[in-house]
Coordinates of N, CA and C in Angstrom, one line a residue:
X1 N 0.9 -1.5 0.0 CA 0.2 -0.1 -0.2 C 1.1 1.5 0.1
X2 N 0.9 2.7 -0.8 CA 1.5 3.0 -1.1 C 1.2 4.2 0.0
X3 N 2.1 4.7 0.3 CA 2.9 5.9 2.2 C 2.1 6.8 0.9
X4 N 0.8 7.7 1.6 CA 0.6 9.1 0.9 C 0.5 9.6 2.6
X5 N 1.5 9.6 3.2 CA 1.0 10.7 4.8 C 2.6 11.7 3.9
X6 N 3.2 11.5 3.0 CA 4.1 13.2 2.3 C 3.1 13.8 1.6
X7 N 2.4 13.1 0.5 CA 1.9 13.9 0.0 C 1.4 14.8 0.1
X8 N 1.3 16.0 -1.2 CA 1.5 17.3 -1.1 C 0.9 17.7 -2.2
X9 N 0.2 19.4 -2.3 CA 0.1 19.7 -3.5 C 0.9 20.4 -4.0
X10 N 1.1 19.5 -5.1 CA 2.1 20.5 -5.8 C 2.0 21.1 -7.2
X11 N 1.9 22.4 -6.9 CA 1.6 23.4 -8.4 C 2.5 23.1 -9.5
X12 N 2.1 23.0 -10.4 CA 3.1 23.0 -11.8 C 2.9 23.9 -12.9
X13 N 3.9 25.1 -13.9 CA 3.3 25.8 -14.7 C 2.1 25.5 -15.1
X14 N 1.9 24.0 -15.9 CA 0.9 23.3 -16.6 C -0.1 23.5 -16.3
X15 N -0.8 23.7 -14.7 CA -1.7 24.1 -14.2 C -2.2 25.8 -14.8
X16 N -1.2 26.6 -14.5 CA -2.3 27.5 -14.7 C -2.3 27.7 -17.0
X17 N -1.5 27.4 -17.5 CA -2.1 27.7 -18.9 C -3.6 26.8 -18.8
X18 N -3.6 25.6 -17.9 CA -5.1 24.9 -17.9 C -5.9 26.5 -17.4
X19 N -5.6 26.8 -16.4 CA -6.4 27.9 -15.7 C -6.8 29.0 -16.4
X20 N -5.9 29.6 -17.7 CA -6.0 30.9 -18.2 C -6.9 29.8 -19.7
X21 N -6.8 28.8 -20.0 CA -7.5 28.1 -20.8 C -9.5 27.9 -20.3
X22 N -9.1 27.8 -19.1 CA -10.7 27.1 -19.1 C -11.8 28.8 -18.1
X23 N -10.4 29.5 -18.3 CA -10.7 31.2 -17.6 C -11.5 31.5 -19.0
X24 N -10.9 31.5 -20.0 CA -11.5 31.5 -21.3 C -12.9 31.2 -22.0
X25 N -12.7 29.4 -21.7 CA -14.4 29.2 -21.8 C -14.9 29.6 -21.0
X26 N -15.0 29.9 -19.4 CA -15.9 30.5 -18.9 C -16.2 31.5 -18.8
X27 N -15.5 32.4 -19.3 CA -15.7 33.6 -19.7 C -17.2 33.8 -21.0
X28 N -17.3 32.5 -22.1 CA -18.1 32.9 -23.0 C -19.2 32.3 -22.7
X29 N -19.0 32.1 -21.4 CA -20.8 31.3 -21.4 C -21.7 31.9 -21.1
X30 N -21.6 33.4 -21.6 CA -22.9 33.9 -22.2 C -23.4 33.5 -23.3
X31 N -22.5 33.0 -24.5 CA -23.6 32.7 -25.6 C -24.9 32.4 -24.9
X32 N -24.9 31.4 -23.5 CA -26.0 30.4 -23.8 C -27.2 31.1 -23.4
X33 N -26.9 32.5 -23.8 CA -28.6 33.0 -23.3 C -29.2 33.3 -25.1
X34 N -27.8 32.6 -26.3 CA -29.0 32.5 -27.6 C -29.8 32.1 -27.8
X35 N -29.6 30.2 -26.4 CA -30.7 29.0 -27.2 C -31.8 30.1 -26.1
X36 N -31.9 30.7 -25.0 CA -33.1 31.1 -23.7 C -34.2 32.4 -24.6
X37 N -35.0 32.3 -24.7 CA -36.6 32.6 -25.2 C -35.9 33.3 -24.6
X38 N -36.0 34.6 -25.6 CA -36.3 36.0 -25.1 C -34.7 37.1 -25.4
X39 N -33.4 35.7 -25.6 CA -32.2 36.4 -25.7 C -32.3 36.5 -27.1
X40 N -30.6 36.0 -27.1 CA -29.6 36.9 -28.1 C -29.4 38.3 -28.2
X41 N -29.2 38.7 -29.8 CA -29.1 40.1 -29.8 C -30.1 41.0 -30.0
X42 N -30.8 40.5 -29.5 CA -32.1 41.8 -29.4 C -32.2 42.2 -27.8
X43 N -31.7 41.8 -27.3 CA -30.8 42.5 -25.3 C -30.1 43.3 -25.6
X44 N -30.4 44.8 -24.9 CA -29.5 45.7 -24.3 C -28.2 45.6 -23.9
X45 N -28.6 45.5 -22.5 CA -27.9 44.7 -21.5 C -27.6 43.2 -21.5
X46 N -26.4 42.5 -20.4 CA -25.6 41.5 -20.5 C -26.4 40.1 -19.9
X47 N -27.7 40.9 -19.1 CA -28.1 39.9 -18.8 C -29.0 40.9 -17.5
X48 N -30.1 40.5 -17.6 CA -31.2 41.3 -16.8 C -31.4 40.9 -14.8
X49 N -30.7 42.0 -14.2 CA -31.0 41.4 -12.0 C -31.8 40.3 -12.3
X50 N -31.3 39.6 -11.3 CA -32.5 39.1 -11.3 C -33.5 37.3 -11.6
X51 N -32.7 37.5 -13.4 CA -33.2 35.8 -13.8 C -32.1 35.1 -12.9
X52 N -32.6 34.7 -14.1 CA -31.8 32.3 -13.8 C -30.4 33.0 -14.8
X53 N -30.7 33.1 -15.2 CA -29.4 34.3 -16.6 C -28.1 34.7 -16.3
X54 N -29.6 35.7 -15.5 CA -28.3 36.7 -14.5 C -27.4 35.8 -13.5
X55 N -27.9 35.1 -12.9 CA -27.3 35.0 -11.4 C -26.6 33.6 -12.1
X56 N -26.9 32.8 -13.0 CA -25.7 31.8 -13.9 C -24.5 32.6 -14.2
X57 N -25.0 34.0 -14.5 CA -23.6 35.1 -15.4 C -22.8 35.4 -14.0
X58 N -23.2 36.1 -13.0 CA -22.8 36.2 -12.5 C -22.2 35.3 -11.0
X59 N -22.1 33.9 -11.1 CA -21.7 33.4 -10.6 C -20.6 33.1 -11.3
X60 N -20.8 32.2 -12.9 CA -19.4 32.3 -14.2 C -18.8 32.2 -14.0
X61 N -18.5 34.5 -13.4 CA -17.9 35.7 -14.1 C -16.5 35.2 -11.9
X62 N -17.8 34.8 -12.0 CA -17.0 34.9 -10.1 C -15.8 33.7 -10.1
X63 N -16.2 32.6 -10.8 CA -15.5 31.2 -11.3 C -13.9 31.8 -11.5
X64 N -14.5 32.8 -13.3 CA -13.3 33.0 -14.3 C -12.8 33.6 -13.6
X65 N -13.4 35.0 -12.8 CA -11.8 35.0 -12.0 C -10.7 34.8 -11.2
X66 N -11.3 33.8 -10.4 CA -10.7 33.2 -9.6 C -9.8 32.5 -10.7
X67 N -10.2 31.6 -11.5 CA -9.4 30.9 -12.5 C -7.7 32.0 -13.5
X68 N -8.5 33.6 -13.4 CA -7.9 34.1 -14.0 C -6.8 34.8 -13.2
X69 N -7.0 35.2 -11.9 CA -5.6 35.0 -10.7 C -5.3 33.7 -10.8
X70 N -5.9 32.7 -10.3 CA -4.8 31.3 -10.3 C -4.0 31.7 -11.4
X71 N -3.8 31.4 -12.7 CA -3.5 32.3 -14.3 C -2.1 33.0 -14.0
X72 N -2.7 33.1 -14.1 CA -1.0 35.6 -13.7 C -0.3 34.4 -12.3
X73 N -0.9 34.3 -10.9 CA 0.1 33.8 -9.9 C 1.2 32.8 -10.2
X74 N 1.1 32.0 -10.6 CA 2.1 30.6 -11.0 C 2.4 30.9 -12.7
X75 N 1.9 32.1 -13.7 CA 2.9 33.0 -14.5 C 3.6 33.9 -14.5
X76 N 3.8 34.5 -12.6 CA 4.1 35.3 -12.5 C 6.2 34.1 -11.5
X77 N 4.5 33.5 -10.5 CA 6.1 32.0 -10.1 C 6.6 31.2 -10.9
X78 N 6.2 30.2 -12.0 CA 6.9 29.2 -12.3 C 6.4 29.2 -13.7
X79 N 6.6 30.5 -14.6 CA 6.5 30.9 -16.2 C 7.3 31.2 -16.8
X80 N 7.9 31.4 -17.3 CA 9.0 31.6 -18.4 C 10.0 33.1 -17.8
X81 N 10.9 32.8 -18.0 CA 11.5 34.3 -17.3 C 12.4 35.2 -18.4
X82 N 12.7 35.2 -19.7 CA 12.9 35.0 -20.5 C 12.1 36.7 -20.8
X83 N 12.8 38.2 -21.4 CA 11.8 39.1 -21.4 C 11.3 39.5 -19.9
X84 N 11.6 39.9 -19.2 CA 10.6 39.3 -18.0 C 10.3 40.7 -17.0
X85 N 10.9 42.0 -17.6 CA 10.6 43.2 -17.7 C 8.2 43.3 -18.4
X86 N 8.2 43.2 -19.2 CA 7.0 42.6 -20.5 C 5.7 42.0 -19.7
X87 N 7.2 40.7 -19.1 CA 6.3 39.4 -18.9 C 5.3 39.8 -17.7
X88 N 6.0 40.5 -16.1 CA 5.6 40.5 -15.8 C 5.1 41.8 -15.2
X89 N 4.8 42.3 -16.7 CA 3.6 43.7 -16.4 C 2.5 43.1 -16.9
X90 N 2.2 41.7 -18.0 CA 1.3 41.1 -18.4 C 0.5 40.6 -17.3
X91 N 1.5 39.8 -16.7 CA 0.7 38.7 -14.9 C 0.6 39.7 -14.1
X92 N 0.8 40.7 -14.1 CA 0.6 41.4 -13.1 C -0.6 41.8 -13.6
X93 N -0.7 42.6 -14.1 CA -1.7 43.2 -15.4 C -3.0 42.0 -15.4
X94 N -2.9 41.0 -15.0 CA -3.9 39.6 -15.2 C -4.0 39.7 -13.9
X95 N -3.4 39.5 -13.3 CA -3.7 39.4 -11.4 C -5.1 40.2 -11.3
X96 N -4.6 41.6 -12.1 CA -5.3 43.0 -11.5 C -6.8 43.0 -12.0
X97 N -6.8 42.2 -13.1 CA -7.9 42.3 -14.1 C -8.9 40.6 -13.6
X98 N -8.3 39.8 -12.7 CA -9.1 38.9 -12.3 C -9.4 39.2 -10.8
X99 N -9.0 40.0 -10.7 CA -9.3 40.6 -8.8 C -10.1 42.0 -8.3
X100 N -10.0 42.6 -10.0 CA -10.9 43.9 -9.9 C -12.4 42.9 -10.3
X101 N -12.5 41.9 -10.8 CA -13.8 41.1 -11.4 C -14.2 40.3 -10.4
X102 N -13.7 40.0 -9.5 CA -13.9 39.1 -8.4 C -14.6 40.2 -7.6
X103 N -13.9 41.4 -7.1 CA -14.1 41.7 -6.4 C -15.4 42.5 -6.4
X104 N -15.9 43.1 -8.3 CA -17.0 43.4 -8.2 C -18.5 42.3 -8.6
X105 N -18.1 41.7 -8.3 CA -19.2 39.9 -8.8 C -19.4 40.2 -7.6
X106 N -18.6 40.6 -6.6 CA -18.6 40.7 -4.7 C -19.5 41.4 -4.4
X107 N -20.3 42.1 -5.2 CA -20.5 43.6 -4.3 C -21.9 43.8 -5.1
X108 N -23.1 44.1 -3.7 CA -24.3 43.9 -3.5 C -25.0 44.5 -4.8
X109 N -24.4 45.1 -5.9 CA -25.2 46.7 -7.1 C -26.0 45.1 -7.8
X110 N -26.4 45.5 -8.8 CA -27.6 45.2 -9.5 C -27.0 45.2 -10.6
X111 N -26.1 44.6 -10.2 CA -25.2 44.3 -11.7 C -24.9 42.9 -12.4
X112 N -25.2 41.6 -12.8 CA -25.2 40.6 -12.3 C -23.5 40.7 -13.0
X113 N -22.8 41.5 -14.2 CA -21.9 40.7 -15.0 C -20.0 41.5 -13.8
X114 N -19.2 41.2 -13.9 CA -18.5 42.2 -13.3 C -18.3 43.1 -14.2
X115 N -18.0 42.3 -15.9 CA -17.4 43.6 -16.3 C -18.3 44.1 -17.1
X116 N -19.4 44.5 -16.8 CA -20.6 45.8 -17.8 C -20.1 46.4 -17.0
X117 N -19.5 47.5 -17.2 CA -19.0 48.6 -17.0 C -20.6 49.6 -17.5
X118 N -21.4 49.2 -18.3 CA -22.8 50.1 -18.9 C -23.6 50.2 -18.0
X119 N -24.0 48.8 -17.1 CA -24.7 48.7 -16.4 C -24.6 49.5 -15.3
X120 N -22.8 49.2 -14.5 CA -22.1 50.1 -13.5 C -23.1 51.4 -13.6
X121 N -22.0 52.0 -15.2 CA -22.6 53.4 -14.9 C -23.9 54.3 -15.2
X122 N -24.7 53.1 -15.9 CA -26.3 53.7 -16.1 C -26.9 54.1 -13.7
X123 N -26.6 52.1 -13.5 CA -27.2 52.1 -12.2 C -26.4 53.4 -11.0
X124 N -25.6 53.6 -11.5 CA -24.6 54.6 -10.5 C -25.8 56.3 -10.4
X125 N -25.7 56.3 -12.2 CA -26.1 57.8 -12.4 C -27.6 57.4 -12.2
X126 N -28.0 56.7 -12.1 CA -29.9 57.2 -11.8 C -30.2 55.9 -10.4
X127 N -29.0 55.9 -9.5 CA -29.0 55.6 -7.9 C -30.1 54.5 -7.9
X128 N -29.6 53.7 -8.9 CA -30.3 52.4 -8.3 C -29.7 51.4 -7.0
X129 N -30.9 51.0 -6.3 CA -29.9 50.6 -4.6 C -29.3 49.8 -5.2
X130 N -28.0 49.7 -3.9 CA -27.6 49.2 -4.0 C -25.9 49.4 -5.1
X131 N -25.9 50.2 -5.7 CA -25.3 50.6 -6.8 C -24.4 51.4 -6.4
X132 N -22.9 52.0 -6.8 CA -22.1 52.9 -4.9 C -20.7 53.0 -6.4
X133 N -20.3 53.9 -6.6 CA -19.2 54.3 -7.5 C -18.1 53.6 -7.6
X134 N -17.4 52.8 -5.8 CA -16.9 51.1 -5.7 C -17.0 50.3 -7.2
X135 N -18.2 50.4 -7.4 CA -18.4 48.8 -7.9 C -17.6 49.2 -9.9
X136 N -18.5 50.8 -9.3 CA -18.3 51.0 -11.2 C -17.2 51.3 -11.4
X137 N -16.3 51.9 -11.3 CA -14.5 52.4 -10.8 C -13.9 50.1 -11.1
X138 N -14.1 49.9 -10.4 CA -13.8 48.0 -10.5 C -13.9 47.7 -11.9
X139 N -15.3 48.7 -12.5 CA -15.9 47.4 -13.6 C -15.0 48.0 -14.7
X140 N -14.7 49.3 -15.3 CA -13.2 49.8 -15.4 C -12.2 49.6 -15.0
X141 N -11.4 49.2 -14.2 CA -10.1 48.7 -13.7 C -9.7 47.8 -14.2
X142 N -10.6 47.0 -14.4 CA -11.0 45.3 -14.7 C -10.8 45.7 -16.5
X143 N -12.2 46.5 -17.0 CA -11.0 46.1 -18.8 C -10.1 47.5 -19.2
X144 N -9.3 48.1 -18.2 CA -7.9 48.7 -18.8 C -7.0 47.4 -18.3
X145 N -7.3 47.2 -17.2 CA -6.0 45.6 -16.9 C -5.5 44.7 -18.0
X146 N -7.4 44.3 -18.4 CA -7.4 43.7 -19.2 C -6.8 43.5 -20.9
X147 N -6.7 44.8 -20.5 CA -6.1 45.8 -22.0 C -4.4 45.9 -22.1
X148 N -4.1 46.4 -20.8 CA -2.9 46.5 -20.2 C -1.9 44.7 -20.0
X149 N -2.7 44.2 -20.0 CA -1.9 42.5 -20.1 C -2.0 42.0 -22.0
X150 N -3.2 42.2 -22.2 CA -2.8 41.7 -23.9 C -1.5 42.7 -24.5
X151 N -1.8 44.0 -24.1 CA -0.5 44.9 -24.3 C 0.6 44.4 -24.6
X152 N 1.0 43.8 -23.5 CA 2.2 44.1 -22.1 C 3.2 42.2 -23.2
X153 N 1.9 41.3 -23.0 CA 2.1 40.3 -23.8 C 2.6 40.4 -25.3
X154 N 2.2 41.2 -25.9 CA 2.3 41.7 -27.3 C 3.9 41.5 -27.6
X155 N 3.6 42.9 -26.5 CA 5.5 43.3 -26.0 C 6.1 41.9 -26.4
X156 N 5.9 41.8 -25.2 CA 6.6 40.4 -24.4 C 7.1 39.5 -25.7
X157 N 5.9 38.8 -26.4 CA 5.8 37.8 -27.3 C 6.8 38.5 -28.5
X158 N 6.3 39.9 -29.2 CA 7.4 40.6 -30.4 C 8.9 40.6 -29.6
X159 N 9.6 40.6 -28.5 CA 11.1 40.8 -28.1 C 11.2 40.2 -28.1
X160 N 10.8 38.7 -27.9 CA 11.7 37.6 -27.7 C 11.3 36.8 -29.1
X161 N 11.1 37.8 -30.3 CA 11.1 37.2 -31.6 C 10.1 35.8 -31.8
X162 N 9.1 35.2 -30.7 CA 7.9 34.2 -30.9 C 6.9 34.6 -32.7
X163 N 7.1 33.9 -33.4 CA 6.0 33.7 -34.7 C 3.9 33.7 -33.2
X164 N 4.4 34.0 -32.9 CA 2.7 33.7 -31.8 C 2.4 35.5 -31.8
X165 N 3.4 36.4 -31.6 CA 3.1 38.0 -31.3 C 2.3 38.6 -32.6
X166 N 2.0 38.0 -33.1 CA 1.3 38.9 -34.1 C -0.7 38.4 -34.3
X167 N 0.0 36.8 -33.4 CA -1.7 36.5 -33.7 C -2.3 37.5 -32.0
X168 N -1.8 37.4 -31.3 CA -2.0 38.7 -29.7 C -2.1 40.1 -30.7
X169 N -1.2 40.3 -31.1 CA -1.3 42.0 -31.3 C -2.3 41.6 -32.1
X170 N -3.3 41.1 -33.0 CA -4.4 41.2 -33.6 C -5.7 40.8 -32.6
X171 N -5.6 40.1 -31.7 CA -5.9 40.3 -29.9 C -5.6 41.9 -29.1
X172 N -5.2 42.4 -29.2 CA -5.1 43.5 -28.1 C -5.6 44.3 -29.0
X173 N -5.0 44.6 -30.5 CA -6.2 45.7 -31.3 C -7.3 45.8 -31.1
X174 N -7.8 43.7 -31.1 CA -9.4 44.1 -31.1 C -9.7 44.5 -30.1
X175 N -9.4 44.1 -28.9 CA -9.5 44.5 -27.6 C -9.9 46.0 -27.2
X176 N -8.9 46.6 -27.9 CA -8.6 47.7 -27.7 C -9.8 49.1 -28.4
X177 N -9.9 49.2 -29.5 CA -11.3 48.9 -29.8 C -12.5 48.8 -28.8
X178 N -12.5 47.5 -29.3 CA -14.3 47.2 -28.3 C -14.2 47.9 -26.8
X179 N -12.9 47.8 -25.9 CA -12.7 48.4 -24.5 C -12.8 49.6 -24.5
X180 N -12.2 50.2 -25.8 CA -12.6 52.2 -25.7 C -13.7 52.6 -26.4
X181 N -14.9 51.9 -27.0 CA -15.9 52.0 -27.5 C -17.1 51.4 -26.4
X182 N -16.2 50.5 -25.8 CA -17.6 50.4 -24.3 C -17.4 51.9 -23.2
X183 N -16.9 51.6 -22.8 CA -16.3 53.0 -22.0 C -16.8 54.3 -22.4
X184 N -16.5 55.1 -23.3 CA -16.8 55.9 -24.1 C -18.0 55.8 -24.5
X185 N -18.7 54.9 -24.9 CA -20.3 54.4 -24.8 C -21.0 55.0 -22.5
X186 N -20.0 53.8 -22.2 CA -20.7 53.8 -21.2 C -20.2 55.3 -20.0
X187 N -19.8 56.2 -20.6 CA -19.7 58.0 -20.1 C -20.5 58.2 -20.1
X188 N -20.9 58.0 -22.1 CA -22.1 58.8 -22.0 C -23.4 58.7 -21.1
X189 N -23.4 57.2 -21.0 CA -25.2 56.7 -20.0 C -24.6 57.2 -19.1
X190 N -23.7 57.9 -18.5 CA -23.3 57.7 -16.8 C -23.9 59.5 -17.3
X191 N -22.9 60.7 -18.1 CA -22.9 62.0 -18.3 C -24.4 62.3 -18.4
X192 N -25.9 61.4 -19.1 CA -26.6 61.8 -19.5 C -27.9 60.4 -18.4
X193 N -27.1 60.8 -17.3 CA -28.0 60.3 -15.8 C -28.8 58.8 -16.2
X194 N -28.4 58.1 -17.3 CA -28.6 56.7 -17.7 C -29.9 56.8 -18.0
X195 N -30.5 58.1 -19.0 CA -32.0 58.6 -19.5 C -32.1 57.9 -20.9
X196 N -33.3 56.4 -20.9 CA -33.3 55.3 -21.9 C -32.4 54.6 -22.2
X197 N -32.8 53.8 -22.8 CA -32.3 52.0 -22.8 C -31.1 52.3 -23.5
X198 N -30.1 51.2 -22.8 CA -29.1 51.0 -23.5 C -28.6 50.7 -24.7
X199 N -30.2 50.3 -25.2 CA -29.7 49.9 -26.5 C -29.1 48.5 -27.0
X200 N -28.8 48.1 -28.3 CA -28.9 47.0 -29.1 C -27.1 47.2 -28.7
X201 N -26.9 48.5 -29.5 CA -26.0 48.3 -29.9 C -24.3 48.3 -28.6
X202 N -25.3 48.5 -27.7 CA -23.9 48.9 -27.0 C -23.8 47.3 -25.6
X203 N -25.1 46.6 -26.1 CA -24.9 45.2 -25.6 C -24.4 44.9 -26.4
X204 N -24.3 44.8 -27.9 CA -23.2 44.0 -29.0 C -21.5 44.3 -29.2
X205 N -21.5 45.2 -28.0 CA -20.4 46.0 -27.9 C -19.5 45.3 -26.8
X206 N -20.7 45.3 -26.1 CA -19.8 44.4 -24.4 C -19.6 42.9 -24.5
X207 N -20.6 42.2 -25.5 CA -20.5 40.9 -26.3 C -19.5 40.8 -27.0
X208 N -18.8 41.6 -27.7 CA -17.7 42.1 -28.6 C -16.3 41.7 -27.5
X209 N -16.8 42.7 -26.2 CA -15.8 42.3 -25.6 C -15.3 42.1 -24.8
X210 N -16.1 41.0 -24.6 CA -15.8 39.3 -24.1 C -15.0 38.6 -25.0
X211 N -15.5 38.7 -26.2 CA -15.1 38.0 -26.2 C -13.6 38.2 -27.1
X212 N -13.3 39.4 -26.5 CA -11.4 39.5 -27.2 C -10.6 39.6 -25.8
X213 N -11.5 39.0 -24.7 CA -11.1 39.0 -23.3 C -11.2 37.3 -23.3
X214 N -12.1 37.4 -23.8 CA -11.8 35.6 -24.2 C -10.2 34.7 -24.4
X215 N -10.4 35.6 -25.9 CA -9.3 34.7 -26.7 C -8.2 35.5 -25.9
X216 N -7.4 36.8 -25.4 CA -6.7 37.0 -24.8 C -6.9 35.6 -23.7
X217 N -7.0 35.9 -23.0 CA -6.9 34.1 -21.9 C -6.8 33.1 -23.1
X218 N -7.0 32.6 -23.1 CA -6.7 31.4 -24.7 C -5.7 31.6 -25.5
X219 N -5.3 32.3 -25.7 CA -4.3 33.0 -26.1 C -2.3 32.6 -25.2
X220 N -2.8 33.6 -24.3 CA -2.4 33.3 -22.2 C -2.0 31.8 -22.5
X221 N -2.9 31.1 -23.1 CA -2.7 29.6 -21.9 C -2.5 28.9 -23.2
X222 N -1.7 29.5 -24.4 CA -2.5 28.1 -25.3 C -0.6 28.8 -25.9
X223 N -0.3 30.0 -25.8 CA 0.9 30.2 -26.1 C 2.5 30.2 -25.2
X224 N 2.6 28.6 -25.8 CA 4.1 28.2 -25.0 C 5.4 28.9 -24.5
X225 N 5.5 30.3 -24.9 CA 6.7 30.8 -24.4 C 6.2 31.8 -23.1
X226 N 5.2 32.2 -23.1 CA 5.1 32.8 -21.9 C 5.5 32.0 -20.5
X227 N 4.9 30.7 -21.2 CA 5.4 29.6 -19.5 C 6.4 28.7 -19.0
X228 N 7.8 28.7 -21.3 CA 8.4 27.7 -20.4 C 9.9 28.5 -20.4
X229 N 10.4 27.8 -19.4 CA 11.7 28.3 -18.7 C 12.7 28.0 -20.1
X230 N 13.8 29.0 -19.5 CA 14.8 28.1 -20.4 C 16.4 28.4 -19.0
X231 N 17.6 28.0 -19.2 CA 18.3 27.4 -18.6 C 19.7 28.6 -19.7
X232 N 20.3 29.1 -19.7 CA 21.1 30.0 -20.0 C 21.0 30.1 -21.8
X233 N 22.3 30.3 -23.1 CA 21.5 30.0 -23.8 C 21.4 31.5 -24.8
X234 N 21.1 31.5 -25.5 CA 21.0 33.2 -26.2 C 19.1 33.1 -26.2
X235 N 18.2 32.6 -25.7 CA 17.3 32.8 -25.6 C 17.3 33.8 -24.0
X236 N 18.0 32.8 -23.4 CA 18.1 33.6 -21.4 C 19.2 34.9 -21.0
X237 N 19.1 35.1 -23.1 CA 20.3 36.8 -23.1 C 19.6 37.9 -23.3
X238 N 18.4 37.5 -24.3 CA 17.7 38.3 -24.6 C 17.2 39.6 -23.7
X239 N 16.8 40.6 -23.6 CA 17.6 41.9 -23.0 C 15.7 41.7 -22.7
X240 N 16.0 42.9 -21.9 CA 14.2 42.7 -21.4 C 13.5 44.3 -22.5

């Protein structure tokens, strides 16, 4: 009978890759709404507060946020060391995104999705019950941290002469466009005191932004460069 008295949990960099990919999948679960009655592109908001689907998305975002934090922590501790400066920025920003998303999802505000900046801005402007400045600011911080992380990852892969840098750069460009559009329109919603319906356009933009977030996390998990350690040789001497 094997002796298990000294058994202990052993983390591996591959756990971080799995966590990043799993987070990408979980952040994509909002697509389940297309099969729900009344769902799909006709809705302006990502999810209606208090609905079964809203509670489902709230739970999935908490799970995804925790997975992102795990991936970032393992990337920092067990990931690659070459071109470390930009890679460190990417990991820390990823961790900040996960922490901000998790904190927002735990707040008692009316917005079920942690990255739903438009909902947070509208709820704050209208003085909705449970809405707070902290929730809105953390939603914005999550969007900005995700963008900073994918940009830093792009620079890191480019400096490491990794062919995958072009793919990550496309993801960074798409995320920059959608994040900027979402933040601008959310700002408009806030300064207009939340008057009127958020509209389909803003809902589609937020869905598109979540797609780019999921693709960034997927890229961070499947590209081996950020995780592969090197000892000596030309790769280890690449400048920061």
